[in-house]
Structures are given as structure tokens and as C-alpha cells.
Short mmCIF file of C-alpha atoms and ligand atoms in Angstrom, two decimals:
data_model
loop_
_atom_site.label_atom_id
_atom_site.label_comp_id
_atom_site.label_asym_id
_atom_site.label_seq_id
_atom_site.Cartn_x
_atom_site.Cartn_y
_atom_site.Cartn_z
CA MET J 23 1.59 -4.51 0.11
CA THR J 24 1.16 -7.21 2.55
CA ASP J 25 -0.37 -10.65 3.21
CA SER J 26 -0.95 -12.41 6.51
CA ALA J 27 -3.18 -14.72 8.55
CA LEU J 28 -3.83 -12.70 11.64
CA VAL J 29 -7.02 -14.12 12.78
CA THR J 30 -7.54 -13.54 16.21
CA ASP J 31 -9.82 -14.58 19.00
CA GLN J 32 -9.25 -12.07 21.71
CA PRO J 33 -11.07 -11.54 24.78
CA ALA J 34 -13.68 -8.83 24.45
CA ASP J 35 -12.25 -6.97 27.87
CA ASP J 36 -8.78 -6.80 27.05
CA PRO J 37 -7.75 -3.17 27.25
CA LEU J 38 -4.78 -3.19 24.89
CA LEU J 39 -6.73 -5.08 22.05
CA TYR J 40 -5.28 -5.48 18.64
CA ASN J 41 -8.35 -6.77 17.18
CA PRO J 42 -8.64 -6.12 13.43
CA PHE J 43 -12.24 -7.32 13.60
CA ASP J 44 -13.47 -4.51 15.79
CA PRO J 45 -15.29 -1.96 13.66
CA VAL J 46 -14.33 0.84 15.99
CA PHE J 47 -10.62 -0.18 15.42
CA ARG J 48 -10.91 -0.44 11.91
CA ALA J 49 -12.63 2.79 11.45
CA ASP J 50 -9.72 4.76 13.28
CA PRO J 51 -6.91 2.61 14.49
CA TYR J 52 -4.63 5.52 15.54
CA PRO J 53 -5.92 5.73 19.07
CA PHE J 54 -5.42 2.34 19.47
CA TYR J 55 -1.73 2.49 18.04
CA ASP J 56 -0.96 5.04 20.49
CA ARG J 57 -1.93 2.86 23.76
CA LEU J 58 -0.06 0.02 22.18
CA ARG J 59 3.17 1.86 21.60
CA GLN J 60 3.02 3.35 24.98
CA ASP J 61 1.99 0.32 27.02
CA SER J 62 2.64 -2.45 25.14
CA PRO J 63 5.04 -1.89 22.28
CA ALA J 64 5.62 -5.51 21.46
CA TYR J 65 2.07 -6.94 21.99
CA VAL J 66 1.67 -10.74 21.58
CA THR J 67 -2.05 -11.61 20.59
CA PRO J 68 -3.48 -14.83 21.44
CA ILE J 69 -2.35 -16.45 18.27
CA GLY J 70 1.28 -15.64 18.93
CA LEU J 71 1.50 -12.80 16.63
CA THR J 72 3.65 -9.97 17.94
CA VAL J 73 2.30 -6.48 16.99
CA ILE J 74 5.19 -3.83 17.15
CA THR J 75 4.02 -0.15 16.88
CA ARG J 76 7.35 1.60 17.84
CA TYR J 77 9.39 3.49 14.91
CA ASP J 78 12.74 2.09 15.86
CA ASP J 79 11.34 -1.48 16.29
CA VAL J 80 9.48 -1.40 12.91
CA SER J 81 12.37 0.03 11.12
CA ARG J 82 14.90 -2.22 12.50
CA THR J 83 12.65 -4.99 11.76
CA LEU J 84 11.90 -4.06 8.22
CA ARG J 85 15.89 -3.60 7.71
CA SER J 86 16.90 -6.79 9.14
CA ASN J 87 18.23 -10.01 7.63
CA ASP J 88 16.86 -12.00 10.65
CA PHE J 89 13.53 -11.91 9.26
CA SER J 90 11.70 -13.30 6.27
CA ARG J 91 9.26 -11.92 4.00
CA ASP J 92 8.03 -15.38 3.01
CA VAL J 93 5.65 -15.87 5.65
CA ASP J 94 3.53 -18.82 4.14
CA ALA J 95 6.72 -20.70 3.79
CA ASN J 96 8.54 -19.60 7.12
CA ALA J 97 6.08 -19.26 9.61
CA THR J 98 5.59 -22.24 12.12
CA PRO J 99 2.34 -23.89 10.96
CA ARG J 100 -0.96 -23.31 12.71
CA GLU J 101 -3.95 -25.57 13.03
CA ASP J 102 -6.19 -23.24 11.35
CA PRO J 103 -7.86 -23.57 7.80
CA ILE J 104 -6.92 -20.16 6.66
CA PHE J 105 -3.42 -20.51 7.39
CA GLU J 106 -3.50 -24.02 5.65
CA ARG J 107 -5.20 -22.46 2.75
CA ARG J 108 -2.68 -19.70 2.46
CA ARG J 109 0.21 -21.85 2.33
CA GLU J 110 -1.22 -24.00 -0.42
CA ARG J 111 -1.81 -20.99 -2.20
CA ARG J 112 1.60 -19.96 -1.62
CA ASN J 113 3.24 -23.26 -2.88
CA GLY J 114 0.74 -23.33 -6.04
CA GLY J 115 1.64 -20.10 -7.64
CA ALA J 116 4.59 -18.11 -8.77
CA LYS J 117 6.10 -16.16 -6.11
CA THR J 118 6.01 -12.33 -6.35
CA ILE J 119 8.90 -10.35 -5.76
CA LEU J 120 7.11 -9.02 -2.60
CA ASN J 121 7.06 -12.53 -0.96
CA LEU J 122 10.70 -13.51 -1.65
CA ASP J 123 13.87 -13.08 0.50
CA PRO J 124 17.24 -12.67 -0.93
CA PRO J 125 19.14 -14.03 -2.80
CA ASP J 126 15.95 -14.95 -4.89
CA HIS J 127 14.62 -11.39 -4.30
CA THR J 128 17.75 -9.71 -5.06
CA ARG J 129 17.69 -11.50 -8.52
CA LEU J 130 14.30 -10.47 -9.23
CA ARG J 131 14.59 -7.07 -7.93
CA ARG J 132 17.64 -6.30 -10.24
CA LEU J 133 15.87 -7.54 -13.42
CA VAL J 134 12.70 -5.40 -12.67
CA SER J 135 14.51 -2.35 -11.36
CA LYS J 136 16.08 -2.13 -14.90
CA ALA J 137 12.68 -1.45 -16.55
CA PHE J 138 11.58 0.72 -13.71
CA THR J 139 13.93 3.44 -13.86
CA PRO J 140 13.30 7.01 -12.73
CA SER J 141 13.26 8.30 -16.40
CA ALA J 142 10.83 6.03 -17.47
CA MET J 143 8.50 7.19 -14.50
CA GLU J 144 9.09 10.70 -15.22
CA ALA J 145 8.14 10.10 -18.89
CA LEU J 146 4.61 9.66 -17.55
CA ARG J 147 4.29 13.02 -15.94
CA THR J 148 2.84 14.92 -18.93
CA GLY J 149 0.28 12.18 -19.63
CA ILE J 150 -0.79 12.36 -15.88
CA GLU J 151 -1.15 16.20 -15.79
CA ARG J 152 -3.34 15.88 -19.10
CA GLN J 153 -5.61 13.24 -17.58
CA VAL J 154 -5.80 15.12 -14.32
CA ASP J 155 -6.87 18.24 -15.96
CA ALA J 156 -9.26 16.62 -18.06
CA VAL J 157 -10.96 15.25 -15.03
CA LEU J 158 -11.01 18.66 -13.47
CA ASP J 159 -12.46 20.38 -16.69
CA ALA J 160 -15.58 17.95 -16.40
CA ALA J 161 -15.88 18.57 -12.35
CA ALA J 162 -15.62 22.28 -13.15
CA GLU J 163 -18.70 22.14 -15.39
CA ARG J 164 -20.79 20.48 -12.77
CA GLY J 165 -19.32 22.18 -9.66
CA SER J 166 -18.87 18.91 -8.09
CA MET J 167 -16.96 15.68 -8.16
CA GLU J 168 -16.86 12.26 -6.46
CA LEU J 169 -13.11 11.99 -5.82
CA VAL J 170 -12.51 8.36 -5.57
CA ASP J 171 -14.46 7.20 -8.97
CA GLU J 172 -13.63 10.51 -10.85
CA LEU J 173 -10.04 11.10 -9.87
CA ALA J 174 -8.16 9.19 -7.33
CA PHE J 175 -8.63 5.50 -8.97
CA PRO J 176 -8.66 6.37 -12.88
CA VAL J 177 -5.35 8.14 -12.46
CA PRO J 178 -3.27 5.24 -10.86
CA PHE J 179 -5.19 2.83 -13.19
CA GLN J 180 -4.31 4.78 -16.28
CA VAL J 181 -0.71 4.89 -15.05
CA ILE J 182 -0.36 1.21 -14.66
CA SER J 183 -1.88 0.66 -18.19
CA ASP J 184 0.29 3.43 -19.66
CA LEU J 185 3.30 1.95 -17.88
CA LEU J 186 2.68 -1.35 -19.35
CA ALA J 187 0.89 -0.18 -22.49
CA LEU J 188 -2.10 -2.03 -21.86
CA PRO J 189 -5.28 -1.81 -23.90
CA GLN J 190 -7.94 0.00 -22.02
CA ASP J 191 -10.80 -2.13 -23.16
CA ARG J 192 -11.47 -3.92 -19.76
CA THR J 193 -11.22 -1.46 -16.94
CA ASP J 194 -14.28 -2.35 -14.86
CA GLU J 195 -13.39 -6.11 -14.70
CA ILE J 196 -9.86 -5.37 -14.04
CA ARG J 197 -10.95 -3.01 -11.17
CA GLU J 198 -13.31 -5.70 -9.83
CA TRP J 199 -10.56 -8.53 -10.01
CA SER J 200 -7.87 -6.36 -8.46
CA GLN J 201 -10.35 -5.40 -5.44
CA LEU J 202 -11.04 -9.13 -5.03
CA ILE J 203 -7.49 -9.89 -5.01
CA THR J 204 -6.68 -7.19 -2.42
CA ALA J 205 -9.16 -8.20 -0.14
CA SER J 206 -7.22 -11.42 0.34
CA LEU J 207 -4.60 -9.43 2.00
CA GLU J 208 -6.63 -8.35 4.88
CA PRO J 209 -6.18 -9.98 8.32
CA THR J 210 -9.99 -10.65 8.38
CA SER J 211 -9.90 -12.70 5.26
CA THR J 212 -12.07 -15.71 5.29
CA LEU J 213 -11.86 -18.77 3.13
CA GLU J 214 -14.52 -17.23 0.91
CA THR J 215 -12.21 -14.33 0.32
CA LEU J 216 -9.46 -16.33 -0.57
CA ASP J 217 -11.37 -18.28 -3.08
CA ALA J 218 -12.91 -15.26 -4.90
CA SER J 219 -9.23 -13.91 -4.91
CA ASP J 220 -8.10 -17.08 -6.66
CA ARG J 221 -11.04 -16.74 -9.20
CA ALA J 222 -9.99 -13.23 -9.85
CA VAL J 223 -6.45 -14.02 -10.41
CA ALA J 224 -7.54 -16.97 -12.78
CA GLN J 225 -9.53 -14.64 -14.66
CA LEU J 226 -6.85 -11.60 -14.88
CA LEU J 227 -4.11 -14.30 -15.71
CA PRO J 228 -5.35 -15.22 -19.18
CA TYR J 229 -5.99 -11.70 -20.34
CA LEU J 230 -2.31 -10.86 -19.27
CA VAL J 231 -0.80 -13.76 -21.04
CA GLU J 232 -2.23 -12.61 -24.07
CA VAL J 233 -1.00 -9.07 -23.52
CA VAL J 234 2.30 -10.27 -23.11
CA GLU J 235 2.71 -12.78 -25.75
CA ALA J 236 1.59 -9.80 -28.15
CA ARG J 237 4.00 -7.61 -26.85
CA ARG J 238 6.76 -10.22 -27.28
CA ARG J 239 6.01 -10.01 -30.91
CA ASN J 240 5.94 -6.36 -31.09
CA LEU J 241 8.11 -4.69 -28.52
CA GLY J 242 7.84 -0.93 -27.71
CA ASP J 243 9.44 1.52 -25.24
CA ASP J 244 7.04 0.70 -22.44
CA VAL J 245 7.87 -0.94 -19.14
CA LEU J 246 6.44 -4.25 -20.15
CA SER J 247 8.88 -4.48 -23.26
CA GLY J 248 11.53 -3.53 -20.83
CA LEU J 249 10.79 -6.42 -18.51
CA LEU J 250 10.50 -8.82 -21.49
CA VAL J 251 14.02 -7.76 -22.62
CA ALA J 252 15.55 -7.07 -18.82
CA GLU J 253 18.79 -9.17 -18.77
CA GLU J 254 21.37 -9.54 -16.03
CA ALA J 255 24.24 -11.56 -16.31
CA GLY J 256 22.55 -13.84 -19.09
CA ASP J 257 19.58 -14.06 -16.47
CA ARG J 258 15.82 -13.26 -17.62
CA LEU J 259 12.58 -13.32 -15.84
CA SER J 260 10.62 -16.47 -16.71
CA THR J 261 7.19 -16.10 -18.12
CA GLU J 262 5.86 -17.14 -14.82
CA GLU J 263 7.86 -14.59 -13.00
CA LEU J 264 6.91 -11.84 -15.29
CA LEU J 265 3.08 -12.52 -15.13
CA ALA J 266 3.29 -12.58 -11.28
CA PHE J 267 5.15 -9.25 -11.30
CA VAL J 268 2.57 -7.55 -13.62
CA VAL J 269 -0.51 -8.88 -11.45
CA LEU J 270 1.47 -7.43 -8.50
CA LEU J 271 1.82 -4.18 -10.40
CA TYR J 272 -1.71 -3.69 -11.10
CA VAL J 273 -2.64 -4.44 -7.26
CA ALA J 274 0.28 -2.61 -5.42
CA GLY J 275 0.32 0.13 -8.39
CA HIS J 276 -3.45 1.33 -7.92
CA GLU J 277 -5.09 -0.26 -5.00
CA THR J 278 -2.45 1.81 -2.78
CA THR J 279 -2.15 5.26 -4.89
CA VAL J 280 -5.84 5.67 -4.78
CA ASN J 281 -5.91 5.62 -1.05
CA LEU J 282 -3.30 8.04 -1.16
CA ILE J 283 -5.25 10.55 -3.01
CA GLY J 284 -8.13 9.86 -1.13
CA ASN J 285 -6.70 9.89 2.41
CA GLY J 286 -4.45 12.68 1.37
CA MET J 287 -7.41 14.92 0.13
CA LEU J 288 -9.52 14.06 3.18
CA ALA J 289 -6.55 15.07 5.47
CA LEU J 290 -6.15 18.59 3.77
CA LEU J 291 -9.91 19.10 3.89
CA ARG J 292 -9.75 18.42 7.53
CA HIS J 293 -6.84 20.88 8.12
CA PRO J 294 -8.02 23.80 5.83
CA GLY J 295 -4.87 26.04 6.98
CA GLU J 296 -2.57 23.43 5.37
CA LEU J 297 -4.46 23.21 2.38
CA GLU J 298 -4.48 26.79 1.87
CA ARG J 299 -0.52 26.79 2.35
CA TRP J 300 0.01 24.38 -0.21
CA ARG J 301 -2.43 26.06 -2.62
CA ASN J 302 -0.32 29.27 -2.41
CA ASP J 303 3.39 27.88 -2.13
CA PRO J 304 4.68 25.69 -5.28
CA SER J 305 7.82 24.93 -2.94
CA LEU J 306 5.59 22.67 -1.06
CA ASP J 307 4.91 20.38 -4.17
CA ALA J 308 8.19 18.59 -3.38
CA VAL J 309 7.27 17.61 0.06
CA ALA J 310 3.77 17.88 0.95
CA VAL J 311 2.84 14.34 0.01
CA ASP J 312 5.31 12.74 2.25
CA GLU J 313 3.59 14.52 5.00
CA LEU J 314 0.36 12.96 3.71
CA LEU J 315 1.85 9.52 3.67
CA ARG J 316 3.09 9.96 7.18
CA TYR J 317 -0.18 11.28 8.47
CA ASP J 318 -2.44 8.73 6.92
CA GLY J 319 -0.67 6.28 4.74
CA PRO J 320 -2.72 3.72 2.57
CA VAL J 321 -0.65 0.50 3.87
CA GLN J 322 -1.13 0.08 7.46
CA HIS J 323 1.05 -2.97 8.33
CA THR J 324 3.22 -5.54 6.95
CA VAL J 325 4.28 -8.89 8.23
CA ARG J 326 7.89 -10.54 9.01
CA VAL J 327 8.63 -14.01 10.19
CA ALA J 328 11.57 -14.13 12.41
CA MET J 329 14.31 -16.63 11.25
CA THR J 330 16.40 -16.31 14.71
CA PRO J 331 15.17 -15.38 18.19
CA VAL J 332 14.59 -11.74 18.48
CA ARG J 333 13.85 -9.53 21.44
CA TYR J 334 11.83 -6.21 21.57
CA GLY J 335 11.49 -3.86 24.56
CA GLU J 336 13.18 -3.69 27.82
CA GLY J 337 12.00 -4.56 31.49
CA ASP J 338 8.47 -5.70 31.88
CA GLN J 339 7.80 -4.77 28.36
CA ARG J 340 10.46 -7.27 26.95
CA VAL J 341 9.23 -9.85 24.65
CA GLU J 342 11.24 -12.62 22.99
CA VAL J 343 10.03 -13.67 19.69
CA SER J 344 10.91 -17.35 18.62
CA PRO J 345 12.06 -18.41 15.01
CA GLY J 346 8.85 -19.07 13.14
CA SER J 347 6.70 -16.53 14.70
CA SER J 348 5.21 -13.71 12.87
CA VAL J 349 5.67 -9.99 13.76
CA LEU J 350 3.15 -7.09 12.46
CA CYS J 351 5.13 -4.33 11.68
CA VAL J 352 2.34 -1.58 11.92
CA LEU J 353 3.66 1.28 9.58
CA GLY J 354 0.72 3.61 10.68
CA ALA J 355 1.78 3.31 14.34
CA ALA J 356 5.45 4.11 13.44
CA ASN J 357 4.50 7.01 11.55
CA HIS J 358 2.93 8.47 14.66
CA ASP J 359 5.64 7.79 17.07
CA PRO J 360 6.28 11.03 19.20
CA SER J 361 9.89 9.99 19.52
CA VAL J 362 10.42 10.59 15.97
CA PHE J 363 7.78 12.95 14.83
CA ASP J 364 6.76 16.13 17.10
CA ASP J 365 2.96 16.37 17.59
CA PRO J 366 2.52 13.21 15.45
CA HIS J 367 -1.13 13.69 15.13
CA VAL J 368 -0.82 17.03 13.50
CA LEU J 369 -0.51 17.40 9.72
CA ARG J 370 2.24 19.84 9.03
CA LEU J 371 3.53 20.09 5.31
CA GLY J 372 6.85 20.50 5.14
CA ARG J 373 7.69 18.89 8.46
CA PRO J 374 11.59 18.74 8.48
CA ASN J 375 11.78 14.74 8.83
CA ALA J 376 8.52 13.73 7.24
CA ASN J 377 10.52 11.90 4.55
CA ARG J 378 11.45 9.40 7.43
CA HIS J 379 7.88 7.86 7.38
CA LEU J 380 7.85 4.35 6.60
CA ALA J 381 4.64 4.18 4.71
CA PHE J 382 6.66 2.65 1.62
CA ALA J 383 8.16 0.27 4.18
CA ALA J 384 12.16 0.06 4.30
CA GLY J 385 14.88 -2.33 3.46
CA VAL J 386 15.12 -4.74 0.66
CA HIS J 387 11.23 -4.62 -0.22
CA TYR J 388 11.16 -0.70 -0.05
CA CYS J 389 8.33 0.26 -2.45
CA LEU J 390 9.53 0.15 -6.09
CA GLY J 391 6.72 2.45 -7.19
CA ALA J 392 7.41 5.00 -4.42
CA SER J 393 8.67 7.77 -6.54
CA LEU J 394 5.71 7.16 -9.08
CA ALA J 395 3.12 7.30 -6.24
CA ARG J 396 4.56 10.40 -4.90
CA MET J 397 4.49 11.98 -8.51
CA GLU J 398 0.64 10.98 -9.15
CA ALA J 399 -0.41 12.10 -5.90
CA THR J 400 1.27 15.52 -6.07
CA VAL J 401 -0.02 16.17 -9.60
CA ALA J 402 -3.47 15.12 -8.73
CA ILE J 403 -3.73 17.04 -5.57
CA SER J 404 -2.10 20.11 -6.21
CA ARG J 405 -3.79 20.64 -9.36
CA LEU J 406 -7.09 19.98 -7.67
CA ILE J 407 -6.70 22.53 -5.04
CA ARG J 408 -5.06 25.10 -7.26
CA ARG J 409 -7.89 24.82 -9.96
CA PHE J 410 -10.65 25.66 -7.50
CA ASP J 411 -10.72 28.48 -4.83
CA THR J 412 -13.14 26.48 -2.85
CA VAL J 413 -13.09 22.93 -2.35
CA GLN J 414 -15.52 21.49 0.35
CA LEU J 415 -16.86 18.20 1.48
CA LEU J 416 -20.30 17.84 0.42
CA SER J 417 -20.89 14.75 2.85
CA GLU J 418 -19.25 12.75 5.27
CA PRO J 419 -16.77 10.41 3.31
CA THR J 420 -16.99 6.77 3.67
CA PHE J 421 -14.12 4.51 4.30
CA ARG J 422 -13.44 0.99 2.62
CA ASP J 423 -13.93 -1.62 5.27
CA ARG J 424 -10.12 -2.71 5.01
CA LEU J 425 -6.99 -2.09 7.52
CA THR J 426 -4.21 -3.68 5.30
CA ILE J 427 -4.78 -1.34 2.62
CA ARG J 428 -6.92 1.42 4.18
CA GLY J 429 -8.81 4.38 2.77
CA VAL J 430 -11.74 6.40 1.67
CA GLU J 431 -14.48 4.77 -0.40
CA GLN J 432 -16.59 7.88 -1.32
CA MET J 433 -15.88 11.32 -1.19
CA HIS J 434 -18.24 13.83 -2.54
CA LEU J 435 -16.86 17.35 -3.12
CA SER J 436 -18.24 20.71 -4.19
CA LEU J 437 -15.99 23.12 -6.40
CA ARG J 438 -15.84 26.53 -7.24
C1 HEM Y 501 0.71 5.23 -2.10
C2 HEM Y 501 1.04 4.31 -2.85
C3 HEM Y 501 1.87 3.32 -2.38
C4 HEM Y 501 2.30 2.77 -1.23
C5 HEM Y 501 1.81 3.19 0.30
C6 HEM Y 501 3.02 1.49 -1.29
C7 HEM Y 501 3.42 0.99 -0.17
C8 HEM Y 501 4.13 -0.34 -0.44
C9 HEM Y 501 4.72 -1.01 0.71
C10 HEM Y 501 4.54 -0.54 2.13
C11 HEM Y 501 5.69 -1.95 0.32
C12 HEM Y 501 6.66 -2.97 1.12
C13 HEM Y 501 5.63 -4.03 1.53
C14 HEM Y 501 6.39 -4.79 2.51
O1 HEM Y 501 7.72 -4.81 2.88
O2 HEM Y 501 5.86 -5.90 2.98
C15 HEM Y 501 5.58 -1.67 -1.37
C16 HEM Y 501 6.34 -2.56 -2.07
C17 HEM Y 501 5.92 -2.55 -3.46
N1 HEM Y 501 5.37 -1.90 -4.22
FE1 HEM Y 501 4.42 -0.02 -3.52
N2 HEM Y 501 3.10 1.37 -2.58
C18 HEM Y 501 2.61 2.30 -3.41
C19 HEM Y 501 2.54 2.56 -4.80
C20 HEM Y 501 3.20 1.53 -5.74
C21 HEM Y 501 3.13 1.58 -7.04
C22 HEM Y 501 2.58 2.86 -7.88
C23 HEM Y 501 3.82 0.88 -7.61
C24 HEM Y 501 4.11 0.44 -9.11
C25 HEM Y 501 3.79 0.82 -9.84
C26 HEM Y 501 4.24 -0.22 -6.50
C27 HEM Y 501 5.02 -1.39 -6.53
C28 HEM Y 501 5.47 -1.86 -5.65
C29 HEM Y 501 6.18 -3.15 -5.67
C30 HEM Y 501 6.55 -3.76 -7.07
C31 HEM Y 501 6.72 -3.54 -4.33
C32 HEM Y 501 7.41 -4.84 -3.96
C33 HEM Y 501 8.96 -4.63 -3.90
C34 HEM Y 501 9.74 -5.50 -3.62
O3 HEM Y 501 9.26 -6.47 -2.82
O4 HEM Y 501 10.99 -5.32 -3.60
N3 HEM Y 501 3.77 0.51 -5.35
N4 HEM Y 501 4.63 -0.80 -1.71
#
């Protein structure tokens, strides 16, 4: 999950364009990443954003203390209404764990990790398996399914609801709100997108306040109850911090995983030999999803602000980044860097170093839900491909017109 104000105004004849507005780029950014990585690995856009695409640079930046994740607080102000608006929003609302730097981040992360334990995640497995099987039963009767609406979205949505033990009464509204909120993370956001996102948060919050207050009176063994009682050296999450975290979980927890299941399934259908290998080899269950995350991960980039002078590249590729400048860490490009991954554009399940991918970022903000997301996608995809002998695309899938969180919108499958 990331947010950034990357509005560009680049000349159309720039051969190395990093242009998130270009529909060709958005449809398939990987060839652009290759050119950037090779010819201009630290590419400075006309608004002064440095786009980094090499694995080592991205990994080093994400793990470094010389950068801040709190872009709206620390980036040098620009005369740009969208930039201004993002800064106002940041100052108005509670900060989420994702937008804080240590030591504030360390404090929150310690508290939420207390409830977000591997055993609490593993406890969800049986429910996920049951849900996936019920979806597949229904699809088997029809001999077809639309993967995103029937499987890729409902599974992570249910998981977040189970995790927090939330009522299931407002799924459609919550889905719509969460899509409006994530739209504001896009580099192409407009003032209207930001307004719509704020309205969605304003609608989601009162609902969550009610749920949190009810849970406070009636604690259970769910993660929300765990968050309410989590304590470290006398410290607790404030109600505001808790609500901001729950909103983040909604957004981070299902808008991303839906795309892992969608993009992952599409990658397999385009590599039928790999699909067949996974179907027949249960030992791949433990590793296949890491290669899917590397090959076409849901989160394409995240942003950091330099807090000290930083240098990338050598010779005529050398770029100096000054404090207050933003750096776009392109996770999708790092994951296709041939200096780390042999034949990076080839899908190879069980690739020995697939788990070095940066699809969940790295460093202090490394995805808190990584093991949960891996489990959800493994259960959903492995059960789908083992349940049916033949899984085929019925038509070309469509992609959501998004880049930060990139993924399949609709994918119709025939199943036999
Ligand atoms: C395939 C699915 C997912 C992907 C690709 C993904 C990706 C990411 C990335 C790249 C970050 C770091 C962003 C940055 O450093 O700027 C992140 C952070 C985070 N993710 Fe995920 N995520 C996924 C699923 C989940 C799930 C299922 C949950 C929770 C249930 C979750 C919760 C979080 C949280 C809370 C953070 C913030 C951690 C922090 O700032 O310390 N994510 N995720």
C-alpha cells in the first residue's frame, strides 16, 4: 500500500517516459521498467520525482533509515493543488502505521503485532478452505465462473471480516468505499478522487466506531479484541489509532489480495505448463505463490522521501537526490531485475530465490499481512486448479485502470 503525489507533465517524445497517465504504460508497465532499469535506473521526472527500478536500489531504499515513509509531512512542498490537498488530509486525520516513521511506527507496529500473530492467522485456514470449496461447488454446477467477483474478492473480504469478527451486513457498501479509498493512492488521482475517498472514509468510520464500541463491551478471541487489549509497557492504541488501523486493514487486506489471486491465476493460465506442474505437485504449495508475487505482484510501487542527501548509480547514470525529494521505489521493476532473477519474465514456480521478491516491500514497513495473503492465495488457487481438470479463459480478461494496486478486473473461466 502506498500513496504519492506523482502528477507528471512529461514531453510526449521522451523515450524513457515514466508516465503513469499513459494507457499503454498502465496496461503493461514491465517493458517500460526494463528500459528504465537498463538506461536510466534512477530516472528523474520533470516534477523531480526519482524513479528507481534496480533491485539493489529499491531494496536498499526500503531498508534505509535515511528515508521517510511520511511523504506528506516531509516532502518539500510544491505548488500543486493535489499535493496541497494530500498534505491537508494528512494533517487532518489519524496517521496509519503505514505513514509513520520510527519511533512512532515502532510503537504502533509492536502493539498491532501482538494481535496479528501467526497462530491467529493460521486459525483462519479452515474457514478459508471451506469458503473456497463452497464457491467452487457452485461454479462446478454451472461449469464456469467469473474469478474476481466470485472468488478473488469474497475470500479476502471474508478473511478480514473474520479476523475482526465483523458483521456481514454491509459488504457491497464496504467494497465500494474501499475501492474509492484505494483510488486515492493512485499517482493519477485528481481532486475529485481525493474528495470521493474522504467521503468514503467518512461513511466507513461511523460504522466501524459502532463495531469497536460494541466489541469493547463484549471482547472475544478475534484480532479486533486483541487490538483493544494489546498493551506494551503500559501503552495502548488510542481509539483514533485503532480506527485508522482497521480502515487500513480493510484496504490493505483485501484490495491487494484480490489482485494476487486474479493476477496469479492469469499468469498460470498463460503458462499452462506451470499450472499443470502445480496441480500435480503438492510440494509447490509452499512456494508457488512467491513466484506469482514476483512475476506480477499487486502493489507496483511505493514512495519514500529522502531525509539526507542520497546518491544512486555511477558515471553518467549517477543521480543525486536532495533531502525532501521523493523517490518512487518500483517493486514490480525490482522483481524483474535480471541481476537477481534469471530470465525474470519467465514464470518458474519453485524458482530457488523467488522469495527475495519485494512485492511485500522490505524494512520496517514489510507487509504485516504477508503470511495471511500467501495462505489465502495458495488455498484459493491450489484448490481451484485441483478441483477441475480443465480451467480455461472464456474471454480476454480486463484490467482495472490502476497502477499502484494493479490487477485483473474481470476474468471469465470455463471449468470442467
Ligand atoms: C498480496 C497481498 C498483499 C500485498 C501485495 C501487500 C503489499 C504490501 C506492501 C508493499 C506494504 C508496504 C508498503 C510500503 O512500505 O510503503 C504493505 C504494508 C502493509 N500491509 Fe500488506 N499487502 C498484502 C496483503 C495484506 C493483508 C492481507 C493485510 C492484512 C490483513 C495487509 C496489511 C498490511 C499492513 C497493516 C501494512 C503496513 C505495515 C507497516 O507499515 O508497518 N497486507 N503491504
